[in-house]
Amino acid sequence: MSKIRVAIAGYGNIGRGVELAIQQNPDMTPVSIFTRRDPAGIKTATGIPVFSLDNVADYTDKIDVMIICGGSATDLPVLTPKLAGLFNTVDSFDTHAKIPEQFARVDKAAKAGGHLALISSGWDPGLFSINRVCAEAVLPAGSSYTFWGRGVSQGHSDALRRVNGVKDAKQYTVPVPAAMDAVRSGSNPELSTRDKHTRECFVVAEEGADLSRIEREIKEMPNYFADYDTTVTFISEEELKREHSAIPHGGFVIRSGESAAGNKSIIEYSLKLDSNPEFTSSVLVASARAVAKMAAEGKTGCITMFDIPPALLSPKSPEELRASLL
Amino acid sequence: MSKIRVAIAGYGNIGRGVELAIQQNPDMTPVSIFTRRDPAGIKTATGIPVFSLDNVADYTDKIDVMIICGGSATDLPVLTPKLAGLFNTVDSFDTHAKIPEQFARVDKAAKAGGHLALISSGWDPGLFSINRVCAEAVLPAGSSYTFWGRGVSQGHSDALRRVNGVKDAKQYTVPVPAAMDAVRSGSNPELSTRDKHTRECFVVAEEGADLSRIEREIKEMPNYFADYDTTVTFISEEELKREHSAIPHGGFVIRSGESAAGNKSIIEYSLKLDSNPEFTSSVLVASARAVAKMAAEGKTGCITMFDIPPALLSPKSPEELRASLL
């Protein structure tokens, strides 16, 4: 069987992670990067060629799946429908509330082009979502909980950096151990936003800035911090670089349910990731394999991870999977 | 949409669990139990009718999915192919080494009858298998580990009861905490059978039996106990009934992998079950929903959990799943 030809649109943390992850999957071959920047200015990790996104339509017969690595706020709502008209695609659209809109846009474009487009791959949405669905289906009488962390939230770190007098900052989302213990006990607790997570902020202030004003502004920031127990620790730029350069993340999906006879069950799924973007990239690459297989079977339109039979994520044959992993 | 009509072949722990689990799923309706015993002698938990398995062919137009609840050693190799020729079916065939044989037999029968047959549903094989496949696909460079317990192994308890002088017994399979810690650290340890699990045996001896001979015979029993650190505790019949009547189980599937850039990830899936048979039954019932949907789309032959898109396990519509659980 010939290798799956994968291209990458967008070359940030995720695009680079996808390029690297393809190296670990011998049934795939990386074709090229497409960028909106000047291709000449980009040096790829593995030396694959870089082309302008303006010319992407010239490559439709050279690419089996295009993995789109852009931001959910402004990039993917435009880019995924556009590219799904030309290629089979995978994106990591992660604005949960706007998934139905993205699905509708991408479904229309992909069907018009006769292609298959997977949206919202990754770990949340993605692997966590799969586990929420399976656990709820198996334990219909029960409650589901998702905890995130301990890990760096890019959105919250950005919010810190927008505070006047903040030079740089990193924010960690931290699940509350007591809340997790309560969930694991099977007591189906009602948990508020504050009960579930705390937020730890490491902030480098501009010289002479009013630290107590910065701390107050952070802790009172609506949506981001006001609903949480938030700690603010001022550190030096050197310490931030030394101790907080990594991008770890992770989390837990736990469902606690009860049988009709009153017996309890706990299903727990967890991730512990040294590099959030590299792990997300690994999921996108495995997903691209499934998209290539489903597209080859004639499937078109938009799908999510909910529509993918697990076997298709694997490079192994159905026979091999049944014999070795069932 | 009309309810999915589910029947149950075999009325032991699992059959009864399926009957109860259907009560928690309002999109399903239980039709009847089929048994090889005298139907008049069986009182069902919810009052659904019991018929003789001899007459099962008379009910082909009344049943959407037949859940087959029998033993993997002798029942399912015969019963599943037979019933898959007449109905869409689900079984929990769990002799891992013989799954390819069962698949071939059932696939042939199901295709001949124009039906869809899911084999090896449950949690291992089943939910654990799905997690092994997904985790390996996402982290191709790494190692996977499955731990079972703490829980009652029926097969090992049966083996204890076959020892001369043993009146009754229960065996618990227990994962070794140090081994699990090593796996979770990401060090990809090589673990022997003895490293991973211990076996705790609670034994009621016949009056006057030679306890040291019984203990020695147990600890030296090949396949079952010789390769493990095994403890034997003699207790009274009353204590066995009082403390060891439940059938809890559970376990862990852990994959530890590394990205091309050297960053580590740990994926862990775990179950903690007060009642092993009732949880297995819950998985069978959710699986029956997927089988009904896939059969309605015209799919025939044998499948496993690897072939089921997660969305089909849920009673929710694709739109609802995308809006609420993705």
XYZ file of C-alpha atoms in Angstrom:
652
model
C 0.000 0.000 0.000
C 1.338 3.431 -0.885
C 2.099 5.928 1.843
C -0.419 8.535 2.943
C 0.749 11.916 1.626
C 0.242 14.559 4.305
C 0.663 18.323 3.958
C 0.557 20.964 6.674
C -1.124 24.362 6.427
C 0.348 26.776 8.974
C 3.730 26.450 10.670
C 3.526 27.353 14.348
C 3.882 25.057 17.389
C 1.249 22.639 16.091
C 2.439 22.647 12.481
C 5.965 21.881 13.622
C 4.638 19.161 15.947
C 2.760 17.569 13.039
C 5.899 17.635 10.906
C 7.779 15.794 13.672
C 4.944 13.357 14.451
C 4.773 12.213 10.815
C 8.377 10.968 11.264
C 7.074 8.453 13.818
C 4.508 7.014 11.396
C 6.197 5.048 8.603
C 2.933 4.669 6.653
C 2.860 8.423 6.048
C 5.026 10.805 4.104
C 5.206 14.579 4.641
C 4.704 16.501 1.398
C 5.164 20.149 2.286
C 4.267 23.076 4.482
C 1.927 25.801 3.216
C 2.212 29.210 4.814
C 0.790 32.705 4.559
C 4.210 34.078 5.453
C 7.124 34.344 3.043
C 8.107 30.674 2.417
C 11.746 31.682 2.032
C 11.799 32.842 5.645
C 10.781 29.476 7.141
C 13.230 26.741 8.074
C 11.422 23.468 8.716
C 12.499 20.946 11.326
C 12.965 18.092 8.854
C 13.772 20.026 5.690
C 10.483 19.487 3.844
C 9.641 22.214 1.307
C 7.577 25.291 2.144
C 5.142 26.827 -0.337
C 2.841 29.818 -0.296
C -0.710 29.105 0.756
C -1.764 31.268 -2.204
C -0.747 28.456 -4.567
C -2.211 25.549 -2.581
C -4.758 24.720 -5.320
C -1.884 23.633 -7.585
C -1.183 20.681 -5.285
C -4.558 18.920 -5.163
C -3.249 15.757 -6.860
C -0.173 15.485 -4.647
C -1.790 15.462 -1.198
C -4.055 12.877 0.460
C -4.736 14.836 3.665
C -4.086 18.461 4.602
C -3.621 19.070 8.338
C -4.645 22.639 9.099
C -2.722 24.175 11.993
C -4.192 27.553 12.812
C -6.000 29.408 15.578
C -9.678 28.739 16.267
C -10.580 32.406 16.750
C -9.925 33.740 13.259
C -7.879 31.255 11.154
C -9.843 28.009 11.111
C -13.346 29.436 10.534
C -12.055 30.709 7.170
C -9.185 28.382 6.331
C -10.825 25.000 6.971
C -13.872 25.585 4.717
C -11.575 26.956 2.011
C -9.156 24.006 2.137
C -11.891 21.380 2.650
C -13.172 22.321 -0.804
C -9.811 21.262 -2.265
C -8.459 18.510 -0.001
C -9.353 15.986 2.662
C -8.579 17.899 5.835
C -8.032 17.676 9.604
C -8.264 20.655 11.940
C -8.138 21.193 15.699
C -10.960 23.747 16.006
C -11.379 24.027 19.763
C -13.942 26.751 20.465
C -16.454 24.289 21.926
C -19.440 26.645 21.721
C -18.906 27.348 18.018
C -18.378 23.760 16.843
C -21.888 23.466 15.328
C -21.219 26.583 13.167
C -17.812 25.322 12.086
C -19.319 21.921 11.311
C -22.008 23.449 9.074
C -19.532 25.646 7.163
C -17.013 22.859 6.661
C -19.634 20.226 5.806
C -20.999 22.365 2.992
C -17.557 23.124 1.536
C -16.283 19.546 1.838
C -19.384 18.062 0.205
C -19.199 20.596 -2.625
C -15.591 19.586 -3.255
C -16.183 15.850 -2.762
C -13.785 15.721 0.184
C -13.787 14.530 3.791
C -13.031 17.019 6.589
C -12.438 16.121 10.242
C -12.837 19.075 12.603
C -12.030 19.439 16.305
C -9.416 16.702 16.533
C -6.858 16.804 19.338
C -7.363 15.959 23.006
C -10.090 18.365 24.147
C -12.005 18.449 21.917
C -10.883 15.039 20.692
C -9.784 12.141 22.883
C -11.570 13.635 25.912
C -14.765 14.000 23.871
C -14.647 10.351 22.799
C -14.335 9.349 26.424
C -17.217 11.573 27.498
C -19.477 9.936 24.900
C -18.431 6.342 25.576
C -18.596 6.675 29.359
C -22.037 8.298 29.276
C -23.333 5.630 26.875
C -22.094 2.821 29.124
C -23.207 4.446 32.392
C -26.388 6.370 31.517
C -27.246 6.934 35.196
C -24.391 9.043 36.485
C -22.386 12.249 36.210
C -19.398 13.241 34.076
C -16.592 15.557 35.101
C -13.709 17.031 33.132
C -10.686 18.437 34.957
C -7.793 20.160 33.175
C -4.211 20.455 34.274
C -1.849 20.867 35.835
C -0.885 22.738 32.696
C -0.262 25.974 30.888
C -3.297 27.734 29.471
C -2.228 29.804 26.492
C -5.418 31.890 26.564
C -5.035 32.761 30.238
C -1.324 33.518 29.837
C -2.229 35.890 27.006
C -4.834 37.548 29.254
C -2.174 38.148 31.919
C 0.126 39.761 29.372
C -2.609 42.224 28.408
C -2.655 43.671 31.963
C -0.979 47.064 32.121
C 2.499 46.767 33.660
C 2.922 43.036 32.895
C 5.994 42.275 30.819
C 5.532 38.513 30.528
C 3.551 35.782 32.293
C 2.520 32.128 32.417
C -0.711 30.743 33.862
C -1.214 27.205 35.129
C -4.645 25.632 35.419
C -4.641 23.257 38.397
C -7.360 20.734 39.286
C -8.397 20.754 42.956
C -7.407 17.393 44.527
C -10.345 17.381 46.968
C -12.804 17.799 44.096
C -11.203 14.949 42.177
C -11.280 12.723 45.267
C -14.972 13.480 45.742
C -15.691 12.542 42.131
C -13.664 9.334 42.361
C -15.553 8.341 45.517
C -18.692 8.013 43.410
C -20.618 10.604 45.437
C -21.553 12.579 42.278
C -20.819 15.973 43.877
C -22.160 19.250 42.479
C -19.034 21.274 41.780
C -18.840 24.988 40.989
C -16.197 26.481 38.716
C -14.267 27.548 41.831
C -14.483 24.069 43.358
C -12.860 22.354 40.383
C -9.784 24.378 39.432
C -7.370 26.934 40.816
C -5.299 29.291 38.671
C -1.598 29.943 39.365
C -0.120 33.018 37.711
C 3.621 33.661 37.395
C 4.088 37.277 36.400
C 7.088 39.378 35.359
C 6.226 43.039 36.042
C 7.626 46.054 34.249
C 10.124 47.962 36.344
C 8.374 50.295 38.769
C 4.902 48.858 38.113
C 2.345 48.836 40.936
C 2.317 45.151 41.898
C -0.748 45.314 44.122
C -2.750 46.973 41.330
C -1.624 44.280 38.863
C -2.542 41.502 41.292
C -5.971 43.047 41.920
C -6.673 43.534 38.211
C -5.766 39.909 37.511
C -7.848 38.457 40.327
C -10.891 40.544 39.352
C -10.703 39.850 35.608
C -14.104 38.483 34.545
C -14.326 35.089 32.757
C -10.597 34.431 33.096
C -9.870 34.701 36.844
C -12.720 36.192 38.895
C -14.549 32.858 39.268
C -11.446 31.029 40.521
C -9.138 30.998 43.493
C -6.219 32.680 41.790
C -2.679 33.128 43.071
C -0.305 35.698 41.597
C 3.445 35.257 42.091
C 5.818 37.927 40.820
C 9.090 36.503 39.530
C 12.057 37.702 37.516
C 12.284 37.362 33.755
C 15.178 34.927 34.243
C 13.119 32.699 36.523
C 10.205 32.707 34.075
C 12.514 31.583 31.274
C 14.262 29.000 33.443
C 11.267 27.440 35.225
C 8.262 28.131 33.004
C 9.322 27.696 29.381
C 7.736 24.279 28.896
C 4.136 23.843 27.732
C 2.883 20.877 29.761
C -0.800 20.075 30.116
C -3.185 17.238 30.734
C -6.396 16.464 32.494
C -9.006 13.949 33.497
C -12.416 12.814 32.249
C -14.207 10.926 34.995
C -17.672 9.399 34.906
C -19.268 7.956 37.969
C -22.386 5.869 37.468
C -24.684 3.425 39.161
C -26.347 0.275 37.844
C -30.061 -0.369 38.238
C -29.114 -2.649 41.148
C -27.190 0.184 42.833
C -23.633 -0.920 42.110
C -21.172 1.873 41.379
C -18.664 2.165 38.553
C -15.986 4.771 37.915
C -14.510 5.293 34.442
C -11.464 7.550 34.371
C -9.374 8.749 31.435
C -6.332 10.918 31.954
C -3.500 12.542 30.067
C -0.177 13.803 31.405
C 1.671 15.687 28.693
C 5.125 17.264 28.747
C 4.244 19.135 25.561
C 0.632 20.047 24.880
C 1.201 21.111 21.242
C 3.268 18.027 20.369
C 0.636 15.688 21.805
C -2.143 17.523 19.971
C -0.075 17.152 16.808
C 0.235 13.404 17.387
C -3.540 13.114 17.604
C -3.952 15.135 14.402
C -1.571 12.811 12.560
C -3.334 9.610 13.728
C -6.618 11.279 12.746
C -5.261 12.055 9.287
C -4.749 8.320 8.762
C -8.411 7.674 9.558
C -9.490 10.487 7.239
C -7.412 9.051 4.388
C -9.019 5.618 4.872
C -12.582 6.923 5.172
C -12.134 9.217 2.157
C -10.829 6.250 0.155
C -14.085 4.461 1.019
C -15.981 7.377 -0.539
C -17.079 9.238 2.578
C -17.443 13.024 2.123
C -18.523 16.013 4.212
C -17.606 17.008 7.749
C -16.981 14.511 10.564
C -15.702 14.613 14.137
C -13.801 12.070 16.252
C -17.227 10.674 17.218
C -17.563 9.297 13.676
C -14.231 7.464 13.498
C -14.049 3.723 14.223
C -10.935 3.278 16.421
C -9.390 0.731 14.027
C -8.942 3.437 11.396
C -6.620 5.461 13.632
C -4.125 2.596 13.620
C -1.650 1.633 10.896
C -2.288 -2.040 11.741
C -4.673 -4.193 9.706
C -8.015 -5.261 11.202
C -6.676 -8.839 11.477
C -3.542 -7.666 13.279
C -5.563 -5.493 15.664
C -7.939 -8.342 16.538
C -5.062 -10.751 17.100
C -2.826 -8.423 19.113
C -4.789 -5.639 20.808
C -8.375 -6.868 21.307
C -38.012 6.687 16.232
C -39.174 3.280 17.444
C -37.391 1.606 20.318
C -34.624 -0.926 19.771
C -36.016 -4.368 20.612
C -33.415 -6.347 22.549
C -33.547 -10.015 23.542
C -31.186 -11.935 25.794
C -29.868 -15.461 25.207
C -28.732 -17.011 28.501
C -29.763 -15.946 31.964
C -26.822 -15.978 34.357
C -25.062 -13.006 35.992
C -24.520 -11.248 32.664
C -27.991 -11.979 31.266
C -29.575 -10.596 34.396
C -27.256 -7.563 34.247
C -28.327 -6.921 30.647
C -31.991 -7.159 31.626
C -31.394 -4.510 34.329
C -29.202 -2.280 32.143
C -31.891 -2.052 29.463
C -34.073 -0.354 32.102
C -31.597 2.542 32.159
C -31.844 3.070 28.401
C -35.234 4.491 27.398
C -34.538 4.058 23.670
C -34.538 0.271 24.143
C -37.154 -2.266 25.063
C -36.476 -5.759 26.424
C -38.331 -8.430 24.465
C -37.582 -11.699 26.240
C -35.047 -14.083 27.657
C -34.113 -17.274 25.773
C -32.754 -20.161 27.802
C -31.608 -23.735 27.412
C -33.096 -24.496 30.829
C -36.805 -25.010 31.513
C -38.314 -21.514 30.965
C -40.919 -22.187 33.664
C -38.150 -22.444 36.266
C -36.749 -18.950 35.638
C -37.989 -15.841 37.414
C -36.657 -12.708 35.695
C -35.717 -9.534 37.546
C -38.158 -7.322 35.644
C -40.829 -9.837 34.695
C -40.037 -10.108 30.979
C -41.069 -13.435 29.400
C -38.742 -16.433 29.137
C -38.784 -18.768 26.151
C -36.889 -21.889 25.180
C -33.819 -21.328 23.066
C -35.076 -24.238 20.926
C -37.797 -21.976 19.517
C -35.668 -18.863 19.008
C -36.079 -18.987 15.203
C -39.781 -18.156 15.635
C -38.875 -14.675 16.901
C -36.730 -13.330 14.087
C -39.183 -10.531 13.201
C -39.637 -9.419 16.825
C -36.015 -8.732 17.784
C -33.565 -6.089 16.556
C -30.537 -7.286 18.536
C -29.882 -10.498 20.479
C -27.364 -10.151 23.317
C -25.749 -13.533 23.889
C -24.727 -14.130 27.498
C -22.784 -17.354 27.741
C -19.338 -18.672 28.584
C -16.452 -18.268 26.161
C -15.095 -21.782 26.679
C -17.958 -23.821 25.266
C -21.141 -21.716 24.851
C -20.224 -18.792 22.605
C -18.154 -20.692 19.995
C -21.373 -22.584 19.128
C -24.141 -20.213 20.161
C -22.942 -16.983 18.545
C -22.516 -18.395 15.014
C -25.897 -20.110 15.341
C -27.727 -16.986 16.498
C -25.815 -14.620 14.175
C -27.402 -16.493 11.286
C -30.837 -15.459 12.591
C -30.355 -12.111 14.356
C -28.066 -9.130 14.776
C -26.036 -10.140 17.816
C -23.652 -8.981 20.528
C -21.458 -11.336 22.548
C -18.692 -10.944 25.145
C -16.320 -13.638 23.858
C -13.231 -13.076 25.991
C -10.723 -15.809 25.195
C -8.242 -13.359 23.688
C -6.136 -15.992 21.910
C -9.145 -17.493 20.132
C -10.761 -14.254 18.923
C -9.576 -14.706 15.297
C -11.286 -18.154 15.180
C -14.487 -16.822 16.712
C -14.413 -13.883 14.296
C -14.109 -16.182 11.262
C -16.939 -18.492 12.403
C -19.282 -15.657 13.283
C -18.447 -13.580 10.191
C -19.384 -16.485 7.924
C -22.662 -17.175 9.711
C -23.676 -13.518 9.990
C -22.971 -12.804 6.325
C -24.925 -15.907 5.275
C -27.899 -14.698 7.299
C -27.533 -11.040 6.286
C -26.971 -9.950 9.883
C -24.429 -7.937 11.872
C -22.616 -9.589 14.794
C -20.419 -7.801 17.319
C -18.077 -10.130 19.216
C -15.846 -9.533 22.245
C -17.727 -6.553 23.656
C -17.351 -5.710 27.360
C -14.390 -4.084 29.091
C -11.477 -6.427 28.383
C -11.837 -7.247 25.570
C -13.848 -4.129 24.816
C -13.274 -0.681 26.328
C -9.695 -1.598 27.282
C -9.029 -2.767 23.715
C -10.292 0.510 22.250
C -7.934 2.375 24.550
C -4.990 0.153 23.619
C -5.565 0.883 19.927
C -6.153 4.630 20.278
C -3.213 5.178 22.624
C -0.820 3.227 20.412
C -2.000 5.091 17.310
C -1.474 8.475 18.980
C 1.858 7.563 20.619
C 3.527 5.159 18.172
C 6.881 5.386 19.984
C 6.166 3.952 23.414
C 4.965 1.016 25.481
C 1.514 -0.129 26.567
C 0.642 -1.821 29.844
C -2.576 -3.413 31.066
C -3.095 -4.008 34.798
C -6.142 -5.784 36.204
C -7.695 -5.436 39.613
C -8.088 -5.215 42.441
C -10.841 -7.641 41.614
C -12.223 -11.145 41.696
C -11.054 -13.510 38.974
C -13.736 -16.101 38.371
C -11.344 -18.442 36.559
C -8.785 -18.369 39.367
C -11.475 -18.800 42.025
C -12.708 -21.871 40.124
C -9.131 -23.205 40.011
C -8.877 -22.866 43.807
C -12.122 -24.785 44.275
C -10.737 -27.697 42.227
C -7.928 -28.265 44.768
C -8.559 -31.321 46.926
C -9.780 -30.298 50.387
C -11.042 -26.846 49.319
C -14.698 -26.278 50.096
C -15.009 -22.750 48.682
C -12.677 -19.894 47.699
C -12.282 -16.452 46.155
C -9.212 -15.110 44.365
C -8.333 -11.431 43.972
C -5.992 -10.203 41.245
C -4.056 -7.205 42.563
C -1.865 -4.839 40.529
C 1.536 -4.104 42.080
C 1.680 -0.388 43.014
C 5.438 -0.111 42.397
C 5.005 -1.449 38.862
C 2.201 1.022 38.147
C 4.298 3.887 39.510
C 7.203 2.878 37.284
C 4.905 2.842 34.238
C 3.382 6.223 35.112
C 6.858 7.725 35.492
C 7.357 7.201 31.762
C 10.411 4.983 32.240
C 8.919 2.224 30.009
C 9.980 -0.605 32.370
C 10.202 -4.228 31.280
C 7.821 -6.030 33.627
C 7.508 -9.772 34.153
C 4.225 -11.471 35.016
C 5.345 -11.558 38.662
C 6.237 -7.853 38.632
C 2.782 -6.729 37.533
C 0.245 -8.586 39.685
C -0.064 -10.480 42.940
C -2.767 -13.045 43.687
C -4.646 -13.116 46.988
C -6.533 -16.322 47.761
C -9.190 -16.632 50.481
C -9.845 -20.316 51.045
C -12.390 -22.281 53.083
C -10.912 -25.733 53.744
C -12.847 -28.925 54.344
C -12.758 -30.019 57.973
C -9.551 -31.876 58.759
C -7.870 -31.023 55.460
C -4.088 -30.599 55.340
C -3.758 -26.816 55.102
C -0.067 -26.759 54.257
C -0.597 -29.237 51.414
C -3.464 -27.103 50.052
C -1.356 -23.936 50.246
C 1.557 -25.640 48.484
C -0.654 -27.060 45.727
C -2.157 -23.631 45.106
C 1.145 -21.774 45.011
C 2.677 -24.337 42.655
C -0.286 -24.553 40.269
C 1.064 -23.852 36.747
C -0.470 -20.990 34.664
C -2.768 -19.918 37.480
C -0.472 -19.189 40.443
C 3.104 -20.455 39.988
C 4.238 -17.336 38.085
C 2.872 -14.942 40.733
C 3.549 -13.946 44.299
C 0.509 -15.674 45.776
C -0.855 -15.432 49.302
C -3.261 -18.016 50.740
C -5.443 -17.071 53.706
C -7.674 -19.715 55.282
C -10.964 -18.298 56.529
C -14.301 -19.638 57.731
C -17.252 -20.180 55.434
C -19.098 -17.392 57.296
C -16.283 -14.922 56.701
C -16.137 -15.809 53.004
C -19.862 -15.142 52.673
C -19.726 -11.960 54.720
C -16.582 -10.349 53.279
C -16.131 -11.835 49.833
C -19.547 -12.151 48.202
C -19.210 -9.129 45.922
C -17.715 -9.361 42.431
C -15.697 -6.148 42.099
C -13.080 -5.670 39.411
C -11.339 -3.041 37.362
C -7.988 -2.234 35.921
C -5.770 0.153 34.035
C -4.553 0.596 30.469
C -1.523 2.882 30.425
C 0.568 3.966 27.460
C 3.732 5.903 27.883
C 5.218 7.467 24.758
C 7.735 9.978 23.558
C 7.532 12.536 20.754
C 10.230 12.859 18.111
C 11.493 15.859 20.107
C 11.763 13.719 23.260
C 8.734 15.007 25.171
C 6.856 12.387 27.184
C 3.136 11.705 27.320
C 1.161 9.318 29.509
C -2.338 8.160 28.523
C -4.169 6.279 31.269
C -7.603 4.663 31.239
C -9.012 3.007 34.319
C -12.131 1.290 35.604
C -13.222 0.748 39.199
C -16.243 -1.515 39.281
C -18.324 -2.664 42.237
C -19.903 -5.312 40.022
C -17.894 -6.732 37.150
C -20.856 -8.569 35.523
C -23.196 -5.578 35.764
C -20.647 -3.246 34.181
C -19.947 -5.760 31.412
C -23.699 -5.933 30.843
C -23.883 -2.137 30.549
C -21.236 -2.200 27.829
C -23.110 -4.958 25.989
C -26.302 -2.898 26.022
C -24.616 0.277 24.703
C -22.957 -1.912 22.067
C -26.343 -3.340 21.057
C -27.470 0.204 20.208
C -24.503 0.626 17.850
C -25.199 -2.757 16.270
C -28.844 -1.832 15.656
C -27.785 1.428 13.965
C -25.041 -0.146 11.829
C -27.323 -3.033 10.802
C -29.982 -0.494 9.799
C -27.368 1.083 7.511
C -26.947 -2.318 5.807
C -23.711 -3.468 7.422
C -23.391 -7.282 7.774
C -20.815 -9.780 9.008
C -18.711 -9.811 12.161
C -17.319 -6.662 13.785
C -15.526 -5.771 17.014
C -15.513 -2.618 19.148
C -12.655 -1.418 16.901
C -15.189 -0.947 14.088
C -17.736 1.137 15.996
C -17.725 4.941 15.696
C -18.221 6.224 19.286
C -21.296 8.288 18.307
C -23.242 5.094 17.622
C -22.924 3.920 21.231
C -24.921 6.944 22.391
C -28.677 7.504 22.259
C -28.021 11.174 21.449
C -28.165 12.503 17.898
C -24.940 13.542 16.123
C -26.029 17.201 16.430
C -26.642 16.837 20.154
C -23.297 15.086 20.702
C -21.382 17.778 18.819
C -23.128 20.561 20.717
C -22.899 19.039 24.194
C -20.031 16.538 24.482
C -17.419 17.446 21.867
